[in-house]
Coordinates of N, CA and C and ligand atoms in Angstrom, one line a residue:
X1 N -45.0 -37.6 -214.5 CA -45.2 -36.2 -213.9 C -46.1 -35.4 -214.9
X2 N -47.6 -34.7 -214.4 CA -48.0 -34.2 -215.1 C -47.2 -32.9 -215.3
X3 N -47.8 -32.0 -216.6 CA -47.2 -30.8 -216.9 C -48.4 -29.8 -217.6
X4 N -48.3 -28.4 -218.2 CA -49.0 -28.0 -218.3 C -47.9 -27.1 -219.2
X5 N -48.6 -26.7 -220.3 CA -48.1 -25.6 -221.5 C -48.6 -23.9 -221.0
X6 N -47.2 -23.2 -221.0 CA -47.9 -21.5 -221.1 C -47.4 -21.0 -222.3
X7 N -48.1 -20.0 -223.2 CA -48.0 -19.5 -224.1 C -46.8 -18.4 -224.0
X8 N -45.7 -18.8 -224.7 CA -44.6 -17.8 -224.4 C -44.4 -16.9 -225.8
X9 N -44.8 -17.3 -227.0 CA -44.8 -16.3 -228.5 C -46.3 -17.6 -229.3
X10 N -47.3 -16.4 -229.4 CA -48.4 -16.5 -230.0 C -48.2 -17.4 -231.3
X11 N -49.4 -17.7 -231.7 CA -49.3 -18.0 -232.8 C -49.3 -16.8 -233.9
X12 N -49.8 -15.9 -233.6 CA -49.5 -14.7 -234.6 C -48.2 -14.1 -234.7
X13 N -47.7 -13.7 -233.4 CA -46.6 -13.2 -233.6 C -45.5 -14.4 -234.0
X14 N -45.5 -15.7 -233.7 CA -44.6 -16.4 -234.3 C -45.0 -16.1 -236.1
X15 N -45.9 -16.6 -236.8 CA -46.4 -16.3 -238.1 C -45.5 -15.1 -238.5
X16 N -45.8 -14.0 -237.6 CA -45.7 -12.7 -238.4 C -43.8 -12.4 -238.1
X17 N -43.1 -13.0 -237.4 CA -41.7 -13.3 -237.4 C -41.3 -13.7 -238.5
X18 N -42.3 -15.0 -238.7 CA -41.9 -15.8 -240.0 C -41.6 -14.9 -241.5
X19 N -42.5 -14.2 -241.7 CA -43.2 -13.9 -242.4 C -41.6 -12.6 -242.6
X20 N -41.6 -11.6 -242.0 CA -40.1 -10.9 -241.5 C -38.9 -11.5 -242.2
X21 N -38.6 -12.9 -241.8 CA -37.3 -13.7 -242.1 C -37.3 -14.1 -243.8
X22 N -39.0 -14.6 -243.7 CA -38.5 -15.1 -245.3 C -38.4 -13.4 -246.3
X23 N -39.0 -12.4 -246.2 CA -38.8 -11.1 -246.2 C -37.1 -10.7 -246.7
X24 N -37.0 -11.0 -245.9 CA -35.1 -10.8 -245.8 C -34.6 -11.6 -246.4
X25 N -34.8 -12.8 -246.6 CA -34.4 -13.9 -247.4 C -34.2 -13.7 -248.2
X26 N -35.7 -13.2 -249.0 CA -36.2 -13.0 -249.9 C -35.6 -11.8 -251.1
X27 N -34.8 -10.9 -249.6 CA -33.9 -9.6 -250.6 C -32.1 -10.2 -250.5
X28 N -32.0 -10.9 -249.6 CA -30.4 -11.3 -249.3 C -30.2 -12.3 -250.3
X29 N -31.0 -13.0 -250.8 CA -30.7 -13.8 -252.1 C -30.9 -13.9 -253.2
X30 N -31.9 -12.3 -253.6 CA -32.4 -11.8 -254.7 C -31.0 -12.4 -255.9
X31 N -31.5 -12.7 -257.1 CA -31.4 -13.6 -258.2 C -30.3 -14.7 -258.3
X32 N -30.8 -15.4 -256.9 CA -29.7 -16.7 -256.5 C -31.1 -17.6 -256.0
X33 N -30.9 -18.7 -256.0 CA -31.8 -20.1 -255.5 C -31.0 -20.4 -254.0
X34 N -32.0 -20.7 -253.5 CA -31.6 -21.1 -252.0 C -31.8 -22.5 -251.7
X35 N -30.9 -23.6 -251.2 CA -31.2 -24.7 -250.8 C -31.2 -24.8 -249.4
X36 N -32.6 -25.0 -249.0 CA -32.9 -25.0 -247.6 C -33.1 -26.5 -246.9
X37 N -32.0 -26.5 -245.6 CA -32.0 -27.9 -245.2 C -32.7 -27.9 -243.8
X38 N -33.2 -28.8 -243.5 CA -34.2 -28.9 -242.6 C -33.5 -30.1 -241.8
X39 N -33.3 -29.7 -240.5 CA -33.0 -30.7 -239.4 C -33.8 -31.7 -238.6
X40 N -34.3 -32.6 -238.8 CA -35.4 -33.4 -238.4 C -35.2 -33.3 -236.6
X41 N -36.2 -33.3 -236.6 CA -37.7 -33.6 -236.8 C -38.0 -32.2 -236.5
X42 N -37.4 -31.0 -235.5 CA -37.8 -29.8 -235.0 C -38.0 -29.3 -235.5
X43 N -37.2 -29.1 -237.2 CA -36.8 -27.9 -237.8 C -38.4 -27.8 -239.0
X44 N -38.7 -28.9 -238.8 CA -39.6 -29.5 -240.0 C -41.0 -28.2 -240.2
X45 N -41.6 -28.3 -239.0 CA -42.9 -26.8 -239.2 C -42.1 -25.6 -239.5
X46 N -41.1 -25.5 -238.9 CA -40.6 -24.0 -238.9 C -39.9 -23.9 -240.7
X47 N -39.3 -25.2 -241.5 CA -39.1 -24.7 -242.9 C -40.0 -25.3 -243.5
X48 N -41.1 -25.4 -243.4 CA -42.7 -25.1 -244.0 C -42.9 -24.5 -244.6
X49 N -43.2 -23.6 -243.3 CA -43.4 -21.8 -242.8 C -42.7 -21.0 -243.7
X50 N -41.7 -21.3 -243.3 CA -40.3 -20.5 -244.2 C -40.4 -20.1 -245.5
X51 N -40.4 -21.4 -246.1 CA -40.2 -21.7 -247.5 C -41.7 -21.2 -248.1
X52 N -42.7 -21.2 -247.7 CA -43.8 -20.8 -248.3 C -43.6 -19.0 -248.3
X53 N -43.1 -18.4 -247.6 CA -42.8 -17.0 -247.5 C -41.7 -16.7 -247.9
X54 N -40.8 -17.9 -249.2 CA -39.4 -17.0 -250.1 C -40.0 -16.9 -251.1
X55 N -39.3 -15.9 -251.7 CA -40.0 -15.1 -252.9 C -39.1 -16.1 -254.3
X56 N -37.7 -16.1 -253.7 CA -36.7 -16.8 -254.9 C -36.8 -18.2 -255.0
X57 N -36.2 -18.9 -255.8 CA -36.5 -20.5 -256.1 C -35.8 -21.2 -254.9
X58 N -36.7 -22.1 -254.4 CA -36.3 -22.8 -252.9 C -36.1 -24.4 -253.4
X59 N -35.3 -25.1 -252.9 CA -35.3 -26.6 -253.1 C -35.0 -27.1 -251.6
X60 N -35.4 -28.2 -251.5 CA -35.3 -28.5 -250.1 C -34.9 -29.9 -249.8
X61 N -34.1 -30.2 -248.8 CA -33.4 -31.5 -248.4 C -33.7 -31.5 -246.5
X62 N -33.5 -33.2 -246.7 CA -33.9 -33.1 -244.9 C -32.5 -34.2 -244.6
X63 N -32.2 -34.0 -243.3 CA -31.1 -34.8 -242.7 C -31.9 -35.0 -241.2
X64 N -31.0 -35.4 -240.5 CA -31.4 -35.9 -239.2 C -30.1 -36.7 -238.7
X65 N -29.7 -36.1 -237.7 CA -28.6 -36.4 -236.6 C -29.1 -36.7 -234.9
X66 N -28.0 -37.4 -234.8 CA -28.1 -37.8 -233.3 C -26.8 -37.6 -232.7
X67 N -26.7 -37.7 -231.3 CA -25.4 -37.3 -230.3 C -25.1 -38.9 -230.5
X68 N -23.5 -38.9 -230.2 CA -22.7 -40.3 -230.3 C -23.0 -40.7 -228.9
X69 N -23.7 -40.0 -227.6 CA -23.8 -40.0 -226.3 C -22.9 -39.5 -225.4
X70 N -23.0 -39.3 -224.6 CA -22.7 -38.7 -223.2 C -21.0 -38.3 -223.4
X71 N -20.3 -39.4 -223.7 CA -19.2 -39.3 -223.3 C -18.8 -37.8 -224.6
X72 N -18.9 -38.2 -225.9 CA -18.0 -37.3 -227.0 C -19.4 -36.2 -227.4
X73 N -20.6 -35.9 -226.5 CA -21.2 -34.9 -226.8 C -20.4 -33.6 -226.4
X74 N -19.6 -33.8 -225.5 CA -18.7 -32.4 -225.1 C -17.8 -31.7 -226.5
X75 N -17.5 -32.7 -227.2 CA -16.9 -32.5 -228.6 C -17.6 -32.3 -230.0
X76 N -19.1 -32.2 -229.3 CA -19.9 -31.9 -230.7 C -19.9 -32.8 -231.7
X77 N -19.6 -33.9 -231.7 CA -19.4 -35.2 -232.3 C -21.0 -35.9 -232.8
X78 N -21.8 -36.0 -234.1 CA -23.0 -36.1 -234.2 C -22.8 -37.1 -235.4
X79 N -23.9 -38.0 -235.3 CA -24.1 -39.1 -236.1 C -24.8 -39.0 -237.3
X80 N -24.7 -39.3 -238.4 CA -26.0 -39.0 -239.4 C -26.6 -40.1 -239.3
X81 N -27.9 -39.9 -239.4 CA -28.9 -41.3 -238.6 C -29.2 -41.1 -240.2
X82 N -30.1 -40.1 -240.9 CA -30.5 -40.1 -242.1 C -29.3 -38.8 -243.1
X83 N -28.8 -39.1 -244.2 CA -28.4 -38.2 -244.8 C -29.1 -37.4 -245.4
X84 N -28.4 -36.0 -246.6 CA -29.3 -35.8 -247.5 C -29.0 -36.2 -248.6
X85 N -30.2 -36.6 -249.3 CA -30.2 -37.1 -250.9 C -29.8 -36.0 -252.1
X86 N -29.4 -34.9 -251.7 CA -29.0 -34.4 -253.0 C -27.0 -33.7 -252.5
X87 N -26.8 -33.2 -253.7 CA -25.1 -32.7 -253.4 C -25.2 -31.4 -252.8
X88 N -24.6 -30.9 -252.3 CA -24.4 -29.4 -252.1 C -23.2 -28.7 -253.0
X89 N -22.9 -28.9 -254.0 CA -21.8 -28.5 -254.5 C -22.8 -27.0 -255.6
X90 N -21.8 -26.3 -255.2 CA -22.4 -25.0 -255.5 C -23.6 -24.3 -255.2
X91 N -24.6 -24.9 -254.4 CA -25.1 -24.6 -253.3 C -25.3 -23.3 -252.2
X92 N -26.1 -22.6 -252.9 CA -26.4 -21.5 -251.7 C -27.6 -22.3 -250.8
X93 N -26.4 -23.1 -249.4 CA -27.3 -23.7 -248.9 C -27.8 -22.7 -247.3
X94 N -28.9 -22.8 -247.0 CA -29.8 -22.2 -245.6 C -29.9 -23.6 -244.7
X95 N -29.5 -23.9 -243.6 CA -29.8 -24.6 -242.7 C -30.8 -23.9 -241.9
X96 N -32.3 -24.6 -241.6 CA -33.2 -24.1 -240.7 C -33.4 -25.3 -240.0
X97 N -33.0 -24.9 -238.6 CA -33.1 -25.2 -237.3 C -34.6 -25.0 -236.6
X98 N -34.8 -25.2 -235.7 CA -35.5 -25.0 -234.6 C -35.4 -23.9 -233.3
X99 N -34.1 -24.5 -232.6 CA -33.6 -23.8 -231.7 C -31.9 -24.2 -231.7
X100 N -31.3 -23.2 -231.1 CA -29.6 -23.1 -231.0 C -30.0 -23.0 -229.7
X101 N -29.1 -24.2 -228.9 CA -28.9 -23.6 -227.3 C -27.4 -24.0 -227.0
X102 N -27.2 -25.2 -226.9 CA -25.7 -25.1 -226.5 C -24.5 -24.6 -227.9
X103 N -25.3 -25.1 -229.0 CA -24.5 -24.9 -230.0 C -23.9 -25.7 -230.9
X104 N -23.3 -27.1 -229.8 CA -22.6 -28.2 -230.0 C -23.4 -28.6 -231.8
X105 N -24.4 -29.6 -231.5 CA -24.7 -30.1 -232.7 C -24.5 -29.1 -234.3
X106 N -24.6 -27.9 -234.1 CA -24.8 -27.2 -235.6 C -23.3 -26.8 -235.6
X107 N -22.6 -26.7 -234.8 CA -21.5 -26.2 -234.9 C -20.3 -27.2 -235.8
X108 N -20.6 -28.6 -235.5 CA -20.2 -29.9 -236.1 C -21.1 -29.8 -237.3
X109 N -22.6 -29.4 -237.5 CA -22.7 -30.0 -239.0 C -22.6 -29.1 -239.7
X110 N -22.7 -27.5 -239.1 CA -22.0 -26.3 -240.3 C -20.8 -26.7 -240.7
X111 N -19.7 -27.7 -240.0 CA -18.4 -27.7 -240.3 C -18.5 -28.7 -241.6
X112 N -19.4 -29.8 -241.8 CA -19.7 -31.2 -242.3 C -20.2 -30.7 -243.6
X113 N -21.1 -29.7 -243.6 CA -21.3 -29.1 -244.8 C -20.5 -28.0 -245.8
X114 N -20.0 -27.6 -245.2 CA -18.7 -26.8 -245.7 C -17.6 -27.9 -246.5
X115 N -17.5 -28.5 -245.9 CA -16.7 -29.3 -246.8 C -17.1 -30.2 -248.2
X116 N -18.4 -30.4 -248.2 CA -19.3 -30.5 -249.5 C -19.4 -29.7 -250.4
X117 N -18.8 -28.6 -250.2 CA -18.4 -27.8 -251.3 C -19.5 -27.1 -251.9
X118 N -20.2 -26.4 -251.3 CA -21.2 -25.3 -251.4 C -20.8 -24.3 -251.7
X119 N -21.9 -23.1 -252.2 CA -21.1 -21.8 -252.3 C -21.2 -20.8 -251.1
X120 N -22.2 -21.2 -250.5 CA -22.0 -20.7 -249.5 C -23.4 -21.5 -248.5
X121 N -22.8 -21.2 -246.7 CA -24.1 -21.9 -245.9 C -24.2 -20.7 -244.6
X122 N -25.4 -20.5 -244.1 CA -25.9 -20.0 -243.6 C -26.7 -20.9 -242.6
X123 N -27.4 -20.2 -241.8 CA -28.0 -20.9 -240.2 C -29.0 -19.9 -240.2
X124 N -30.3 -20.4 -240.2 CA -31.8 -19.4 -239.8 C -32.2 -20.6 -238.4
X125 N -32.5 -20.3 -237.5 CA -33.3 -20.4 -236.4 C -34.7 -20.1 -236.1
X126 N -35.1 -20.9 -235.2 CA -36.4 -20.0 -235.1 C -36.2 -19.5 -233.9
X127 N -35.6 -20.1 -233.1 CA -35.2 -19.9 -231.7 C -34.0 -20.0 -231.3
X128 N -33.9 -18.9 -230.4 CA -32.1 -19.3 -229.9 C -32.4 -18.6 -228.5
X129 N -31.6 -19.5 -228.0 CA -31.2 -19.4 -226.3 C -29.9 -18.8 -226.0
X130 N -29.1 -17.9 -226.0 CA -28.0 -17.4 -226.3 C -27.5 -17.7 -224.7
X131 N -28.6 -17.6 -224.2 CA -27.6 -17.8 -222.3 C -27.2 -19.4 -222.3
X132 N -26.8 -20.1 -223.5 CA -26.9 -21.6 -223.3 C -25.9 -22.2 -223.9
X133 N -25.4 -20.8 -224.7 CA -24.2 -21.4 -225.5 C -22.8 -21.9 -224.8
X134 N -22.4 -22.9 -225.8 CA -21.2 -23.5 -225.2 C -19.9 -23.5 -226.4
X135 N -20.6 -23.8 -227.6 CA -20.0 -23.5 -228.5 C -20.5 -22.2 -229.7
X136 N -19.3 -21.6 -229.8 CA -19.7 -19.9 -231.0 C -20.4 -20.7 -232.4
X137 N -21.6 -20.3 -232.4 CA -22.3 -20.5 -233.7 C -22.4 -18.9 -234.1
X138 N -22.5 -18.9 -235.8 CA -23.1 -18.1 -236.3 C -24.3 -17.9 -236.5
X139 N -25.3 -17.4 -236.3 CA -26.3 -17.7 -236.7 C -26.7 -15.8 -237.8
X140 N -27.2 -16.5 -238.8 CA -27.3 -15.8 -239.6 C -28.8 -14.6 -239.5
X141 N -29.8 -15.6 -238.9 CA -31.4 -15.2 -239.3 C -32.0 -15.7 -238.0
X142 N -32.4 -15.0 -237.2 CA -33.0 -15.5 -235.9 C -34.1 -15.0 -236.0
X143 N -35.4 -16.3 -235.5 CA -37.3 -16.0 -235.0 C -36.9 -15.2 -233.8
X144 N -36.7 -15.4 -232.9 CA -36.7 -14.5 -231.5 C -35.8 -15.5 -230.2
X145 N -34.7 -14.7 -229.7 CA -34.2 -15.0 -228.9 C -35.1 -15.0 -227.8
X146 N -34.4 -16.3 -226.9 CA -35.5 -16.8 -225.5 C -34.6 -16.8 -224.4
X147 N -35.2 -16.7 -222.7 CA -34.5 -17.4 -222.4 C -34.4 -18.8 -222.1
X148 N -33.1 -18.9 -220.9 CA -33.2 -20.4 -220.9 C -34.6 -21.2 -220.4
X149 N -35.7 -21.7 -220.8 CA -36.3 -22.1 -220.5 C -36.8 -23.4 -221.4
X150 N -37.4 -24.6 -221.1 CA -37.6 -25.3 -221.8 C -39.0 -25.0 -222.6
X151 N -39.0 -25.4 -224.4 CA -39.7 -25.2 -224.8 C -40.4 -25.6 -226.1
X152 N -41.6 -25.5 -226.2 CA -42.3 -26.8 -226.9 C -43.0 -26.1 -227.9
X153 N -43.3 -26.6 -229.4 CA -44.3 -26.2 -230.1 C -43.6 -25.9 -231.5
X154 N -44.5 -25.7 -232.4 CA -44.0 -25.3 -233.9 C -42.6 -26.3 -234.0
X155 N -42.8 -27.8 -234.1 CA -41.4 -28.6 -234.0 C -41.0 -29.3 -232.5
X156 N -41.4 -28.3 -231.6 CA -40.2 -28.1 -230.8 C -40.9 -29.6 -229.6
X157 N -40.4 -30.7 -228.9 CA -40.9 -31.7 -228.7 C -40.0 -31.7 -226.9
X158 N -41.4 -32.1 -226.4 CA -41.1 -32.6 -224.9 C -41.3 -34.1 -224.7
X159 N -40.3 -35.0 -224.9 CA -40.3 -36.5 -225.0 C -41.5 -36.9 -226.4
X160 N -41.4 -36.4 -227.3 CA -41.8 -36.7 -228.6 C -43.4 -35.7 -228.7
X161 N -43.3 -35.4 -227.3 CA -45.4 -34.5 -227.5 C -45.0 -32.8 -227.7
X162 N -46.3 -32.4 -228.3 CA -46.2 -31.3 -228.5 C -45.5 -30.4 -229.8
X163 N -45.1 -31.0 -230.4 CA -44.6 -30.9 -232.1 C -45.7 -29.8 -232.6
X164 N -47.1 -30.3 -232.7 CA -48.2 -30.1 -233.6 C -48.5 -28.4 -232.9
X165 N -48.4 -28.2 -231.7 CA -48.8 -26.9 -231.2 C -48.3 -26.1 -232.1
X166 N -49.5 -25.0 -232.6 CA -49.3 -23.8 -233.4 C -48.5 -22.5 -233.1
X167 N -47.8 -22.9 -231.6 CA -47.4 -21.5 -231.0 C -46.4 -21.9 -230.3
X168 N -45.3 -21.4 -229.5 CA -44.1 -21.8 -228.5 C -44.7 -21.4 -227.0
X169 N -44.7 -22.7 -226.8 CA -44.8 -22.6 -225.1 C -43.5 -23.3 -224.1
X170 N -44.0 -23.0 -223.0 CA -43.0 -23.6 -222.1 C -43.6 -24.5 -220.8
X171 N -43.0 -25.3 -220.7 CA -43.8 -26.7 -220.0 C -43.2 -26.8 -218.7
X172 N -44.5 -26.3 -217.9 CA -44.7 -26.2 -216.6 C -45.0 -27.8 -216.0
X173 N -44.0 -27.9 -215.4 CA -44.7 -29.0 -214.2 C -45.5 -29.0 -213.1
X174 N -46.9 -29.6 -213.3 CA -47.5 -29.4 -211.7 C -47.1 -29.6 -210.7
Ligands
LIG201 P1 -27.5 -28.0 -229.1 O1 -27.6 -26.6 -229.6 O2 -26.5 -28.8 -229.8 O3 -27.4 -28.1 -227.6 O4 -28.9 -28.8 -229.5 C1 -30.0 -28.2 -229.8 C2 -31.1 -29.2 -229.9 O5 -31.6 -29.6 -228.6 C3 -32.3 -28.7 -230.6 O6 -32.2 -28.9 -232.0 C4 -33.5 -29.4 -230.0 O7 -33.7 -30.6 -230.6 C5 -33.0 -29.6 -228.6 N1 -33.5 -28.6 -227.6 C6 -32.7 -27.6 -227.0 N2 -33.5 -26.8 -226.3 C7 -34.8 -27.3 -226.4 C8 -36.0 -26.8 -225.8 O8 -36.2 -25.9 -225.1 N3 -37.1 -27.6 -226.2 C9 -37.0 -28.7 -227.0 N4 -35.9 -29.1 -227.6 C10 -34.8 -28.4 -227.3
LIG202 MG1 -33.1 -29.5 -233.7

């Protein structure tokens, strides 16, 4: 089926969001280090972005999860396909996401990380869908709430395309 992209947040105003959050970051962790973890593959442009705009010392780790499938996705139940290579133990760790929509997945790995014994963890988004939730996340730092609509770009992937797009769109089918 073909499809077609419409521009739902610019490339500037995404930038200039960005730009906002590490801002805040940048005073909410004033003379603390932040370890920022990046959720593959979505999260990856968006803690780039991020990380180039904190002011305090950033270190960074990547992980990557998968659903166990259909049946125990209702329970938020996620696989570590790749872990991360360093500890979190005393750890002012930042989880940056992509998008929050049902919840399920972050909600299981905020739990997974807490027990690694950090000093503390937090959740920055770039996107969240709040009409989508199923399970209560916190989210600490939100780019801009959306609605439910499917959507592509800065990360965000329609069957693996559209990653590279510099802006969030949403993918129209002809
Ligand atoms: P959930 O919050 O556990 O439902 O899972 C969120 C994950 O689903 C995100 O990390 C994305 O990988 C994917 N996802 C959810 N909504 C969208 C969308 O609109 N476009 C692309 N991927 C999405
Ligand atoms: Mg994701």
């Amino acid at each position: 089926m073909a499809e077609h992209i419409e521009v739902l947040l610019s490339e500037e105003e995404v930038d200039a969001r960005i730009q906002e959050i590490g801002d805040m970051i940048s005073k909410d962790y004033a003379g603390k280090e932040v370890h920022l973890i990046c959720v593959l593959k979505g999260g990856s442009f968006f803690m780039c972005e991020l990380a180039k705009r904190i002011t305090v010392p950033v270190s960074l780790d990547f992980m990557s999860v998968s659903s166990y499938g259909a049946d125990t996705k209702s329970s938020g139940v996620v696989k570590i396909v790749k872990d991360l290579d360093e500890s979190l133990t005393g750890k002012h760790v930042l989880v940056v996401e992509d998008i929050v929509d049902s919840g399920r997945t972050l909600s299981h790995l905020l739990k997974m990380l807490k027990d690694r014994g950090p000093a503390d963890v937090r959740l920055c988004t770039l996107l969240d869908k709040p009409d989508r939730r199923v399970v209560d996340v916190k989210v600490d730092y939100t780019g801009f709430q959306i609605p439910d609509e499917f959507v592509v770009g800065y990360g965000l992937d329609y069957d693996q395309k559209y990653r590279n797009l510099p802006y969030i769109g949403v993918v129209k089918f002809d």
